[in-house]
Every structure is written in structure tokens, then in C-alpha cells.
PDB file of C-alpha atoms and ligand atoms in Angstrom:
ATOM      1  CA  MET A   1    -105.073 -10.635 221.158  1.00 33.00           C
ATOM      2  CA  THR A   2    -101.584 -10.801 219.792  1.00 34.00           C
ATOM      3  CA  ILE A   3    -100.631  -7.694 217.922  1.00 38.00           C
ATOM      4  CA  THR A   4     -99.466  -8.880 214.570  1.00 44.00           C
ATOM      5  CA  ARG A   5     -96.571  -7.578 212.610  1.00 46.00           C
ATOM      6  CA  PHE A   6     -98.965  -6.432 209.915  1.00 44.00           C
ATOM      7  CA  LEU A   7    -101.032  -4.352 212.302  1.00 46.00           C
ATOM      8  CA  ARG A   8     -98.003  -2.816 213.881  1.00 49.00           C
ATOM      9  CA  ALA A   9     -96.500  -1.834 210.556  1.00 46.00           C
ATOM     10  CA  LEU A  10     -99.709  -0.683 208.982  1.00 48.00           C
ATOM     11  CA  LEU A  11    -101.118   1.226 211.824  1.00 48.00           C
ATOM     12  CA  LEU A  12     -97.785   2.823 212.439  1.00 47.00           C
ATOM     13  CA  GLY A  13     -97.844   3.814 208.813  1.00 47.00           C
ATOM     14  CA  ALA A  14    -101.331   5.154 208.845  1.00 44.00           C
ATOM     15  CA  LEU A  15    -100.549   7.168 211.891  1.00 42.00           C
ATOM     16  CA  LEU A  16     -97.422   8.635 210.533  1.00 43.00           C
ATOM     17  CA  LEU A  17     -99.191   9.609 207.359  1.00 45.00           C
ATOM     18  CA  ALA A  18    -101.271  12.016 209.226  1.00 42.00           C
ATOM     19  CA  ALA A  19     -98.757  13.376 211.658  1.00 42.00           C
ATOM     20  CA  PRO A  20     -98.349  17.108 211.275  1.00 41.00           C
ATOM     21  CA  VAL A  21     -94.694  17.693 210.556  1.00 39.00           C
ATOM     22  CA  HIS A  22     -93.305  21.169 210.249  1.00 35.00           C
ATOM     23  CA  SER A  23     -89.578  20.786 210.389  1.00 35.00           C
ATOM     24  CA  GLN A  24     -87.186  21.264 207.537  1.00 33.00           C
ATOM     25  CA  ALA A  25     -86.096  18.178 205.593  1.00 35.00           C
ATOM     26  CA  GLN A  26     -83.440  19.950 203.595  1.00 34.00           C
ATOM     27  CA  THR A  27     -79.849  19.778 204.477  1.00 34.00           C
ATOM     28  CA  ALA A  28     -77.551  22.610 203.534  1.00 34.00           C
ATOM     29  CA  ALA A  29     -76.254  21.338 200.227  1.00 36.00           C
ATOM     30  CA  PRO A  30     -74.029  23.412 197.958  1.00 37.00           C
ATOM     31  CA  ALA A  31     -75.652  22.110 194.760  1.00 53.00           C
ATOM     32  CA  GLY A  32     -79.214  23.020 195.720  1.00 66.00           C
ATOM     33  CA  PRO A  33     -81.877  21.985 198.177  1.00 83.00           C
ATOM     34  CA  PHE A  34     -81.757  18.275 197.284  1.00 92.00           C
ATOM     35  CA  ALA A  35     -78.208  17.501 196.232  1.00 91.00           C
ATOM     36  CA  GLY A  36     -77.753  14.189 194.465  1.00 95.00           C
ATOM     37  CA  LEU A  37     -81.370  13.944 193.308  1.00 97.00           C
ATOM     38  CA  VAL A  38     -82.568  14.261 189.729  1.00 96.00           C
ATOM     39  CA  ALA A  39     -84.940  17.188 189.148  1.00 95.00           C
ATOM     40  CA  GLN A  40     -88.052  16.830 187.003  1.00 91.00           C
ATOM     41  CA  LYS A  41     -90.102  19.958 186.445  1.00 83.00           C
ATOM     42  CA  THR A  42     -93.707  19.376 185.496  1.00 87.00           C
ATOM     43  CA  ALA A  43     -96.470  21.866 184.867  1.00 86.00           C
ATOM     44  CA  ARG A  44     -97.995  21.109 188.269  1.00 89.00           C
ATOM     45  CA  LEU A  45     -95.188  20.258 190.632  1.00 93.00           C
ATOM     46  CA  THR A  46     -91.472  20.108 191.146  1.00 94.00           C
ATOM     47  CA  VAL A  47     -90.128  16.576 191.439  1.00 95.00           C
ATOM     48  CA  TYR A  48     -86.805  15.298 192.773  1.00 96.00           C
ATOM     49  CA  ALA A  49     -85.942  11.607 192.438  1.00 97.00           C
ATOM     50  CA  THR A  50     -83.143   9.294 193.456  1.00 97.00           C
ATOM     51  CA  PRO A  51     -81.136   8.535 190.275  1.00 97.00           C
ATOM     52  CA  GLY A  52     -82.399   5.328 188.669  1.00 97.00           C
ATOM     53  CA  HIS A  53     -85.971   5.927 189.797  1.00 97.00           C
ATOM     54  CA  GLU A  54     -86.956   8.567 187.242  1.00 96.00           C
ATOM     55  CA  ALA A  55     -89.744   6.433 185.754  1.00 95.00           C
ATOM     56  CA  ARG A  56     -91.255   5.749 189.170  1.00 95.00           C
ATOM     57  CA  ALA A  57     -91.013   9.484 189.937  1.00 96.00           C
ATOM     58  CA  ARG A  58     -92.913  10.321 186.753  1.00 95.00           C
ATOM     59  CA  GLN A  59     -95.590   7.786 187.718  1.00 95.00           C
ATOM     60  CA  MET A  60     -96.119   9.313 191.181  1.00 95.00           C
ATOM     61  CA  ALA A  61     -95.977  12.844 189.742  1.00 96.00           C
ATOM     62  CA  GLU A  62     -98.657  11.890 187.233  1.00 96.00           C
ATOM     63  CA  LEU A  63    -100.886  10.579 190.049  1.00 96.00           C
ATOM     64  CA  CYS A  64    -100.508  13.850 191.971  1.00 96.00           C
ATOM     65  CA  THR A  65    -100.954  15.885 188.773  1.00 96.00           C
ATOM     66  CA  ARG A  66    -104.192  14.083 187.943  1.00 97.00           C
ATOM     67  CA  ALA A  67    -105.443  14.696 191.483  1.00 98.00           C
ATOM     68  CA  ILE A  68    -104.571  18.409 191.418  1.00 97.00           C
ATOM     69  CA  GLY A  69    -106.073  18.813 187.939  1.00 97.00           C
ATOM     70  CA  TYR A  70    -109.320  17.245 189.087  1.00 98.00           C
ATOM     71  CA  LEU A  71    -109.548  19.068 192.416  1.00 98.00           C
ATOM     72  CA  GLU A  72    -108.709  22.533 191.104  1.00 97.00           C
ATOM     73  CA  GLN A  73    -111.858  22.599 188.998  1.00 98.00           C
ATOM     74  CA  PRO A  74    -114.160  25.413 190.193  1.00 97.00           C
ATOM     75  CA  ALA A  75    -116.907  22.904 190.994  1.00 96.00           C
ATOM     76  CA  LEU A  76    -114.523  21.031 193.303  1.00 98.00           C
ATOM     77  CA  LEU A  77    -111.982  23.101 195.250  1.00 98.00           C
ATOM     78  CA  GLY A  78    -110.960  25.781 192.721  1.00 98.00           C
ATOM     79  CA  PHE A  79    -107.460  25.824 194.197  1.00 98.00           C
ATOM     80  CA  ALA A  80    -104.089  24.277 193.367  1.00 97.00           C
ATOM     81  CA  PRO A  81    -101.346  23.976 195.996  1.00 97.00           C
ATOM     82  CA  ARG A  82     -97.624  24.401 195.392  1.00 96.00           C
ATOM     83  CA  VAL A  83     -96.025  20.989 195.772  1.00 96.00           C
ATOM     84  CA  THR A  84     -92.508  19.576 195.713  1.00 95.00           C
ATOM     85  CA  LEU A  85     -92.497  15.779 195.405  1.00 95.00           C
ATOM     86  CA  LEU A  86     -89.514  13.713 196.576  1.00 96.00           C
ATOM     87  CA  VAL A  87     -89.312  10.111 195.294  1.00 96.00           C
ATOM     88  CA  LEU A  88     -86.535   8.517 197.298  1.00 97.00           C
ATOM     89  CA  GLY A  89     -84.513   5.333 197.488  1.00 98.00           C
ATOM     90  CA  PRO A  90     -83.505   4.126 200.977  1.00 97.00           C
ATOM     91  CA  ALA A  91     -80.195   6.032 201.145  1.00 96.00           C
ATOM     92  CA  ASP A  92     -81.724   9.355 200.110  1.00 97.00           C
ATOM     93  CA  TRP A  93     -84.660   8.694 202.454  1.00 95.00           C
ATOM     94  CA  LYS A  94     -82.227   8.823 205.370  1.00 94.00           C
ATOM     95  CA  LYS A  95     -81.029  12.219 204.158  1.00 95.00           C
ATOM     96  CA  TYR A  96     -84.258  13.951 203.198  1.00 94.00           C
ATOM     97  CA  ALA A  97     -87.287  12.226 204.769  1.00 91.00           C
ATOM     98  CA  ARG A  98     -88.713  13.427 208.065  1.00 84.00           C
ATOM     99  CA  ILE A  99     -90.001  10.024 209.177  1.00 81.00           C
ATOM    100  CA  GLN A 100     -87.548   7.215 209.780  1.00 81.00           C
ATOM    101  CA  ALA A 101     -89.630   4.262 208.530  1.00 81.00           C
ATOM    102  CA  TYR A 102     -88.841   3.776 204.845  1.00 88.00           C
ATOM    103  CA  GLY A 103     -92.036   3.624 202.822  1.00 86.00           C
ATOM    104  CA  MET A 104     -94.265   5.899 204.878  1.00 80.00           C
ATOM    105  CA  PRO A 105     -95.547   8.743 202.678  1.00 83.00           C
ATOM    106  CA  HIS A 106     -95.518  12.013 204.608  1.00 84.00           C
ATOM    107  CA  THR A 107     -95.582  15.766 204.357  1.00 86.00           C
ATOM    108  CA  VAL A 108     -92.767  18.089 205.397  1.00 88.00           C
ATOM    109  CA  GLY A 109     -94.170  21.525 206.172  1.00 87.00           C
ATOM    110  CA  ASP A 110     -97.031  22.537 203.905  1.00 92.00           C
ATOM    111  CA  THR A 111     -95.485  21.880 200.481  1.00 95.00           C
ATOM    112  CA  ILE A 112     -93.094  18.892 200.415  1.00 95.00           C
ATOM    113  CA  LEU A 113     -94.438  15.345 199.858  1.00 94.00           C
ATOM    114  CA  VAL A 114     -92.088  12.413 200.448  1.00 93.00           C
ATOM    115  CA  VAL A 115     -92.731   8.964 198.934  1.00 93.00           C
ATOM    116  CA  ALA A 116     -90.632   5.824 198.565  1.00 95.00           C
ATOM    117  CA  ALA A 117     -89.189   4.828 195.201  1.00 96.00           C
ATOM    118  CA  GLU A 118     -89.094   1.098 195.941  1.00 95.00           C
ATOM    119  CA  ASP A 119     -91.300  -1.611 197.392  1.00 94.00           C
ATOM    120  CA  ASN A 120     -90.058  -2.203 200.898  1.00 92.00           C
ATOM    121  CA  ALA A 121     -90.265  -4.233 204.084  1.00 89.00           C
ATOM    122  CA  MET A 122     -92.971  -2.059 205.584  1.00 83.00           C
ATOM    123  CA  TRP A 123     -95.328  -2.476 202.629  1.00 86.00           C
ATOM    124  CA  ARG A 124     -94.662  -6.225 202.383  1.00 85.00           C
ATOM    125  CA  GLY A 125     -94.867  -6.614 206.178  1.00 79.00           C
ATOM    126  CA  SER A 126     -98.242  -4.900 206.107  1.00 73.00           C
ATOM    127  CA  VAL A 127     -99.882  -7.889 204.435  1.00 73.00           C
ATOM    128  CA  PRO A 128    -102.379  -9.223 206.970  1.00 70.00           C
ATOM    129  CA  PRO A 129    -101.947 -12.897 207.883  1.00 74.00           C
ATOM    130  CA  ALA A 130    -104.717 -15.044 206.446  1.00 76.00           C
ATOM    131  CA  LYS A 131    -105.691 -16.429 209.879  1.00 77.00           C
ATOM    132  CA  GLN A 132    -106.743 -12.942 210.904  1.00 78.00           C
ATOM    133  CA  LEU A 133    -109.098 -12.560 207.960  1.00 84.00           C
ATOM    134  CA  SER A 134    -112.264 -14.198 206.803  1.00 89.00           C
ATOM    135  CA  PRO A 135    -111.637 -16.576 203.876  1.00 90.00           C
ATOM    136  CA  ALA A 136    -113.294 -14.069 201.555  1.00 91.00           C
ATOM    137  CA  GLN A 137    -111.100 -11.220 202.829  1.00 91.00           C
ATOM    138  CA  ALA A 138    -107.983 -13.366 202.517  1.00 90.00           C
ATOM    139  CA  ARG A 139    -108.825 -14.024 198.867  1.00 92.00           C
ATOM    140  CA  GLN A 140    -109.503 -10.323 198.302  1.00 93.00           C
ATOM    141  CA  VAL A 141    -106.168  -9.321 199.843  1.00 93.00           C
ATOM    142  CA  GLN A 142    -104.394 -11.747 197.509  1.00 92.00           C
ATOM    143  CA  GLN A 143    -106.260 -10.406 194.488  1.00 94.00           C
ATOM    144  CA  VAL A 144    -106.064  -6.692 195.257  1.00 96.00           C
ATOM    145  CA  TYR A 145    -102.513  -6.372 196.539  1.00 94.00           C
ATOM    146  CA  ARG A 146    -100.644  -8.904 194.398  1.00 93.00           C
ATOM    147  CA  THR A 147     -97.596  -7.395 192.685  1.00 90.00           C
ATOM    148  CA  ALA A 148     -96.065  -8.108 189.290  1.00 89.00           C
ATOM    149  CA  ASP A 149     -93.687 -10.717 190.725  1.00 90.00           C
ATOM    150  CA  GLY A 150     -96.556 -12.627 192.385  1.00 89.00           C
ATOM    151  CA  SER A 151     -95.842 -11.501 195.945  1.00 89.00           C
ATOM    152  CA  VAL A 152     -98.284  -9.447 198.004  1.00 90.00           C
ATOM    153  CA  SER A 153     -97.455  -5.907 199.110  1.00 91.00           C
ATOM    154  CA  MET A 154     -99.549  -2.977 200.369  1.00 89.00           C
ATOM    155  CA  MET A 155     -97.742  -0.758 197.836  1.00 92.00           C
ATOM    156  CA  LYS A 156    -100.984   0.157 196.052  1.00 94.00           C
ATOM    157  CA  PHE A 157    -102.561   1.424 199.261  1.00 94.00           C
ATOM    158  CA  PHE A 158     -99.515   3.391 200.370  1.00 89.00           C
ATOM    159  CA  ASP A 159     -99.088   4.929 196.918  1.00 93.00           C
ATOM    160  CA  LEU A 160    -102.630   6.272 197.145  1.00 95.00           C
ATOM    161  CA  THR A 161    -101.965   7.811 200.539  1.00 91.00           C
ATOM    162  CA  ALA A 162     -99.696  10.284 198.708  1.00 91.00           C
ATOM    163  CA  VAL A 163    -102.992  11.903 197.664  1.00 96.00           C
ATOM    164  CA  HIS A 164    -104.059  12.046 201.360  1.00 95.00           C
ATOM    165  CA  GLU A 165    -100.843  13.991 201.972  1.00 92.00           C
ATOM    166  CA  LEU A 166    -101.697  16.219 199.005  1.00 96.00           C
ATOM    167  CA  GLY A 167    -104.933  16.891 200.886  1.00 97.00           C
ATOM    168  CA  HIS A 168    -102.950  18.444 203.740  1.00 94.00           C
ATOM    169  CA  ALA A 169    -101.195  20.734 201.227  1.00 96.00           C
ATOM    170  CA  PHE A 170    -104.590  21.917 199.947  1.00 97.00           C
ATOM    171  CA  TYR A 171    -105.928  22.359 203.489  1.00 97.00           C
ATOM    172  CA  ARG A 172    -102.994  24.225 204.944  1.00 95.00           C
ATOM    173  CA  GLN A 173    -102.086  26.399 201.950  1.00 96.00           C
ATOM    174  CA  ALA A 174    -105.720  27.518 201.580  1.00 97.00           C
ATOM    175  CA  ARG A 175    -105.791  28.253 205.326  1.00 96.00           C
ATOM    176  CA  LEU A 176    -108.855  26.260 206.180  1.00 97.00           C
ATOM    177  CA  GLY A 177    -110.052  26.542 209.742  1.00 96.00           C
ATOM    178  CA  ARG A 178    -109.489  23.542 211.995  1.00 96.00           C
ATOM    179  CA  PRO A 179    -112.086  23.382 214.754  1.00 96.00           C
ATOM    180  CA  ARG A 180    -111.023  19.767 215.331  1.00 97.00           C
ATOM    181  CA  TYR A 181    -107.905  17.823 214.321  1.00 96.00           C
ATOM    182  CA  TRP A 182    -110.061  14.933 213.131  1.00 98.00           C
ATOM    183  CA  LEU A 183    -111.765  17.212 210.608  1.00 97.00           C
ATOM    184  CA  GLU A 184    -108.494  17.913 208.757  1.00 96.00           C
ATOM    185  CA  GLU A 185    -107.732  14.190 208.676  1.00 95.00           C
ATOM    186  CA  LEU A 186    -111.271  13.419 207.493  1.00 98.00           C
ATOM    187  CA  PHE A 187    -110.914  16.090 204.807  1.00 98.00           C
ATOM    188  CA  ALA A 188    -107.675  14.493 203.527  1.00 97.00           C
ATOM    189  CA  ASN A 189    -109.385  11.095 203.360  1.00 98.00           C
ATOM    190  CA  MET A 190    -112.490  12.563 201.685  1.00 98.00           C
ATOM    191  CA  LEU A 191    -110.233  14.235 199.101  1.00 98.00           C
ATOM    192  CA  LEU A 192    -108.469  10.936 198.434  1.00 98.00           C
ATOM    193  CA  HIS A 193    -111.697   8.953 198.247  1.00 98.00           C
ATOM    194  CA  THR A 194    -113.466  11.453 195.983  1.00 98.00           C
ATOM    195  CA  PHE A 195    -110.516  11.530 193.581  1.00 98.00           C
ATOM    196  CA  VAL A 196    -110.202   7.748 193.401  1.00 98.00           C
ATOM    197  CA  ALA A 197    -113.952   7.081 193.131  1.00 98.00           C
ATOM    198  CA  THR A 198    -114.448   9.586 190.313  1.00 98.00           C
ATOM    199  CA  GLN A 199    -111.135   9.486 188.443  1.00 98.00           C
ATOM    200  CA  GLU A 200    -109.471   6.151 189.250  1.00 97.00           C
ATOM    201  CA  PRO A 201    -112.317   3.765 190.083  1.00 98.00           C
ATOM    202  CA  ALA A 202    -110.206   0.723 189.253  1.00 97.00           C
ATOM    203  CA  LEU A 203    -108.115   1.609 192.335  1.00 97.00           C
ATOM    204  CA  LEU A 204    -111.068   1.707 194.762  1.00 98.00           C
ATOM    205  CA  PRO A 205    -110.498  -1.856 196.040  1.00 97.00           C
ATOM    206  CA  ALA A 206    -106.868  -1.013 196.875  1.00 97.00           C
ATOM    207  CA  LEU A 207    -108.036   2.092 198.752  1.00 98.00           C
ATOM    208  CA  GLU A 208    -110.879   0.469 200.667  1.00 97.00           C
ATOM    209  CA  LEU A 209    -109.772  -3.050 201.541  1.00 96.00           C
ATOM    210  CA  PHE A 210    -106.862  -2.290 203.860  1.00 92.00           C
ATOM    211  CA  PRO A 211    -108.765   0.096 206.179  1.00 93.00           C
ATOM    212  CA  GLN A 212    -111.687  -2.334 206.237  1.00 93.00           C
ATOM    213  CA  VAL A 213    -109.432  -5.227 207.227  1.00 90.00           C
ATOM    214  CA  VAL A 214    -107.826  -3.172 209.995  1.00 86.00           C
ATOM    215  CA  VAL A 215    -111.148  -1.959 211.378  1.00 89.00           C
ATOM    216  CA  ASP A 216    -112.613  -5.468 211.262  1.00 86.00           C
ATOM    217  CA  GLY A 217    -109.533  -7.116 212.744  1.00 81.00           C
ATOM    218  CA  THR A 218    -108.803  -4.751 215.649  1.00 83.00           C
ATOM    219  CA  ASP A 219    -109.926  -5.740 219.136  1.00 84.00           C
ATOM    220  CA  LEU A 220    -110.973  -2.440 220.755  1.00 89.00           C
ATOM    221  CA  LYS A 221    -109.816  -3.739 224.121  1.00 90.00           C
ATOM    222  CA  THR A 222    -106.259  -3.503 222.801  1.00 87.00           C
ATOM    223  CA  LEU A 223    -106.636   0.235 222.171  1.00 90.00           C
ATOM    224  CA  GLY A 224    -106.157   2.862 224.855  1.00 92.00           C
ATOM    225  CA  TYR A 225    -108.168   5.490 223.033  1.00 97.00           C
ATOM    226  CA  THR A 226    -111.316   5.070 220.977  1.00 97.00           C
ATOM    227  CA  SER A 227    -113.326   8.321 221.190  1.00 97.00           C
ATOM    228  CA  LEU A 228    -113.010  11.480 219.096  1.00 97.00           C
ATOM    229  CA  ALA A 229    -112.449  13.431 222.308  1.00 96.00           C
ATOM    230  CA  ASP A 230    -109.446  11.182 223.007  1.00 97.00           C
ATOM    231  CA  PHE A 231    -108.204  11.791 219.467  1.00 97.00           C
ATOM    232  CA  GLU A 232    -108.280  15.565 219.981  1.00 97.00           C
ATOM    233  CA  GLN A 233    -106.498  15.347 223.322  1.00 96.00           C
ATOM    234  CA  GLN A 234    -103.838  12.903 222.146  1.00 94.00           C
ATOM    235  CA  TYR A 235    -103.364  14.076 218.535  1.00 90.00           C
ATOM    236  CA  GLU A 236     -99.924  15.568 219.040  1.00 83.00           C
ATOM    237  CA  SER A 237     -98.448  12.695 221.016  1.00 82.00           C
ATOM    238  CA  MET A 238    -100.376   9.585 219.954  1.00 82.00           C
ATOM    239  CA  PRO A 239     -98.450   9.102 216.684  1.00 69.00           C
ATOM    240  CA  SER A 240     -95.289   8.433 218.693  1.00 69.00           C
ATOM    241  CA  THR A 241     -96.728   7.086 221.934  1.00 78.00           C
ATOM    242  CA  LYS A 242     -99.484   4.842 220.533  1.00 80.00           C
ATOM    243  CA  PRO A 243     -98.989   4.529 216.771  1.00 73.00           C
ATOM    244  CA  LEU A 244    -101.200   1.462 216.395  1.00 77.00           C
ATOM    245  CA  ASN A 245    -104.038   3.264 218.122  1.00 85.00           C
ATOM    246  CA  TYR A 246    -103.547   6.312 215.882  1.00 83.00           C
ATOM    247  CA  GLY A 247    -103.566   4.161 212.765  1.00 80.00           C
ATOM    248  CA  TRP A 248    -106.897   2.636 213.833  1.00 89.00           C
ATOM    249  CA  TYR A 249    -108.386   6.153 213.958  1.00 94.00           C
ATOM    250  CA  GLN A 250    -107.082   6.810 210.443  1.00 90.00           C
ATOM    251  CA  CYS A 251    -108.662   3.615 209.136  1.00 91.00           C
ATOM    252  CA  ARG A 252    -111.972   4.574 210.775  1.00 97.00           C
ATOM    253  CA  LEU A 253    -111.736   7.940 209.008  1.00 98.00           C
ATOM    254  CA  HIS A 254    -111.045   6.202 205.667  1.00 98.00           C
ATOM    255  CA  ARG A 255    -114.233   4.173 206.189  1.00 98.00           C
ATOM    256  CA  ALA A 256    -116.130   7.347 207.107  1.00 98.00           C
ATOM    257  CA  ALA A 257    -114.909   9.019 203.908  1.00 98.00           C
ATOM    258  CA  ALA A 258    -116.231   6.065 201.923  1.00 98.00           C
ATOM    259  CA  ARG A 259    -119.667   6.294 203.596  1.00 98.00           C
ATOM    260  CA  ILE A 260    -119.814  10.049 203.015  1.00 98.00           C
ATOM    261  CA  TYR A 261    -119.009   9.565 199.336  1.00 98.00           C
ATOM    262  CA  GLY A 262    -121.639   6.829 199.170  1.00 98.00           C
ATOM    263  CA  GLN A 263    -124.279   9.214 200.527  1.00 97.00           C
ATOM    264  CA  GLN A 264    -123.329  12.486 198.851  1.00 97.00           C
ATOM    265  CA  GLY A 265    -120.991  11.647 196.008  1.00 97.00           C
ATOM    266  CA  ALA A 266    -118.485  14.343 195.038  1.00 98.00           C
ATOM    267  CA  THR A 267    -120.506  17.192 196.572  1.00 98.00           C
ATOM    268  CA  ALA A 268    -119.462  16.658 200.202  1.00 98.00           C
ATOM    269  CA  LEU A 269    -115.780  17.521 199.690  1.00 98.00           C
ATOM    270  CA  PRO A 270    -116.319  21.017 198.203  1.00 98.00           C
ATOM    271  CA  ALA A 271    -119.063  21.663 200.769  1.00 98.00           C
ATOM    272  CA  LEU A 272    -116.644  20.936 203.640  1.00 98.00           C
ATOM    273  CA  TRP A 273    -113.965  23.028 201.905  1.00 98.00           C
ATOM    274  CA  ARG A 274    -116.277  26.041 201.611  1.00 98.00           C
ATOM    275  CA  ALA A 275    -117.500  25.620 205.174  1.00 98.00           C
ATOM    276  CA  LEU A 276    -113.978  25.732 206.640  1.00 98.00           C
ATOM    277  CA  ARG A 277    -112.291  28.192 204.264  1.00 96.00           C
ATOM    278  CA  GLN A 278    -111.309  31.354 206.141  1.00 89.00           C
ATOM    279  CA  ASN A 279    -113.384  30.070 209.048  1.00 95.00           C
ATOM    280  CA  THR A 280    -111.811  30.837 212.428  1.00 94.00           C
ATOM    281  CA  ALA A 281    -114.932  30.153 214.493  1.00 96.00           C
ATOM    282  CA  THR A 282    -114.882  27.838 217.480  1.00 97.00           C
ATOM    283  CA  TYR A 283    -117.642  25.311 218.157  1.00 97.00           C
ATOM    284  CA  ASP A 284    -118.656  23.154 221.060  1.00 97.00           C
ATOM    285  CA  ASP A 285    -119.604  19.606 220.079  1.00 96.00           C
ATOM    286  CA  ALA A 286    -123.311  20.340 219.651  1.00 96.00           C
ATOM    287  CA  GLN A 287    -122.578  23.461 217.602  1.00 98.00           C
ATOM    288  CA  LEU A 288    -120.091  21.585 215.429  1.00 98.00           C
ATOM    289  CA  ALA A 289    -122.541  18.775 214.689  1.00 97.00           C
ATOM    290  CA  ALA A 290    -125.216  21.300 213.709  1.00 98.00           C
ATOM    291  CA  PHE A 291    -122.727  23.257 211.573  1.00 98.00           C
ATOM    292  CA  LEU A 292    -121.582  20.121 209.726  1.00 98.00           C
ATOM    293  CA  GLN A 293    -125.152  18.908 209.258  1.00 97.00           C
ATOM    294  CA  THR A 294    -126.235  22.246 207.785  1.00 97.00           C
ATOM    295  CA  ARG A 295    -123.177  23.129 205.717  1.00 97.00           C
ATOM    296  CA  VAL A 296    -121.998  19.697 204.534  1.00 97.00           C
ATOM    297  CA  GLY A 297    -124.494  16.924 205.196  1.00 97.00           C
ATOM    298  CA  ALA A 298    -125.864  14.330 207.563  1.00 97.00           C
ATOM    299  CA  GLU A 299    -123.153  11.723 207.025  1.00 97.00           C
ATOM    300  CA  VAL A 300    -120.292  14.100 207.898  1.00 98.00           C
ATOM    301  CA  ALA A 301    -122.144  15.193 211.044  1.00 98.00           C
ATOM    302  CA  ARG A 302    -122.632  11.516 211.871  1.00 97.00           C
ATOM    303  CA  VAL A 303    -118.856  10.971 211.994  1.00 98.00           C
ATOM    304  CA  GLN A 304    -119.025  12.998 215.181  1.00 97.00           C
ATOM    305  CA  THR A 305    -122.456  12.141 216.564  1.00 97.00           C
ATOM    306  CA  GLY A 306    -122.285   8.446 215.670  1.00 97.00           C
ATOM    307  CA  TRP A 307    -118.618   7.722 216.335  1.00 97.00           C
TER     308      TRP A 307
HETATM  309 ZN1   ZN B 401    -103.157  13.122 207.417  1.00 85.46          ZN
END
């Protein structure tokens, strides 16, 4: 099967979203950590934007603020991370982003979230070609991802993945245990799905359609790795060596998060949070499945046992 431009771009994106990045984005700048950017201080986070994109920065800050405000409730996570949000045009992206591809939301260290200020080639190139979709899916893609100017861009999906990145800030700042890499990625997708389903339900189609289309449209024979054991072994290198393959795993984990929410609603996320908080235990596969089944629920355990 020919690998399409859309799959390459999207799966590369999905992979990069999740890549653990711990280097410093800041350059030594005499005027502060992000010279040339406009600072916006909000009650919840510190925001720096490329001049001219202040309104877009407020919009993304409001999305993150709503997510933090929802998740910090005692019945959810009872925790609020420290976050600095960078909303960057292409020139500032080159200076301050950690990932080269303009448009890919990502985390730098445990506190800095980087998002694009403008629609871009990656988001527009991520539109799946109609021939790869069922007629119904092709219509849905047109409806869900159409922009104000009538073109189609995956902007809505990639904007939401900023909340997936926020999930890593929660996870790492609260020092959750990580018996498996896939569990942190599943947590970030569960956090995103729970927030959207409960607080922004009108955005659910934008969150769900893209991963569904990728999962449906990927020929497994084109992937080198398909098991969770492969994911654990290749987690550090796969984002750069096999980005399409890594993105497929992320889309599978988005679909898993949707099934978990369908079974357990908003209770699964705080259950997983409590189970992993301050938890440094190690588990073999059978022990991990039993632990997840007991502490979180059957559907989370099934991500492992039924992968
Ligand atoms: Zn991630």
C-alpha cells in the first residue's frame, strides 16, 4: 500500500506529540527567557506569543485553563501543574520549539507546551485523501475539519492534542509511576478524552474522527511493530526511526481512551491517577493486568490483554 502524504504527516505528528523531550528550548536572551515574544499572564499559566497572534494565544490559553480547572477538582485529579504556553509563528518556532515540524504540539521538559499560532502545511497535508476513506468517512472529514475559509485542515485535532501534552505535565509533575511507557501515553489520551467528552462535547467528532480514520486506513503489513511489547522496546527510538508506526500506536491509544470513557465515564481517569501516584512498584505483564483490572477497571486492563 502506498503511504500517503496524509499518513506520513499525521502519524509523524502523532508520534512527535508523545515523544518525551527533556532538553531546554530557551536560548540565552538578554531580555528574558523568550525574547521577542509577547507575555500574557493568566491565573493558570504563563503565556508567550509571537506578536500579532495575541488573540490566538488567548484562545489556546483558555482551552488549557478550562482543562486545568476541570481536572484540578478533588473528584478528578486534585492537582494543577505549572505550565508555560508558547504560541509561535514559524520564525519563532525555529527559535524556541524543540521539534522541527511546524504545527506539532509538544512538551519541552515537564512544564513548557509549544503550539503553532497559524494553520500550516502539516495540518492541511494531514487531510486524508477521499479514495482512502469510505464515502461516509469522506463526508465526515469534510464536515468535521472544514475551516472558516472552506478548506479542510486537521487544525481542530492538533489544537486538542495540546491537552494531551498538558496530560504529560500533570503526570510528570505529580510524579506518577510509569510501569510501562504506553500507560503514560494512555493516561494523556484518557485525560484529553475525559475533558472533551465532559466539558467540550461539541469537539468530540474532531477528537475521534482522525484516529479512527488512521486506524481503519492503516495496513498492518506496512508497520514494523504492532505489539505493546514492541512499543516498550522501541519507545525511545521509534519516534525518529519509524514515526508512522509510532503515530499508529498513538491513534490506537486514542481509540482505547474513547472505549474506556464509554465503559466507565469520568471515573477511570482519577482511578488510574490514584493507582500510579507515588507508585514505584514493578509488574510483570500478568501482575500489571491484574493491577489495572482491580484498581482502574476492565477496559483499561483490556488495552493490555486485548491489544
Ligand atoms: Zn504523549
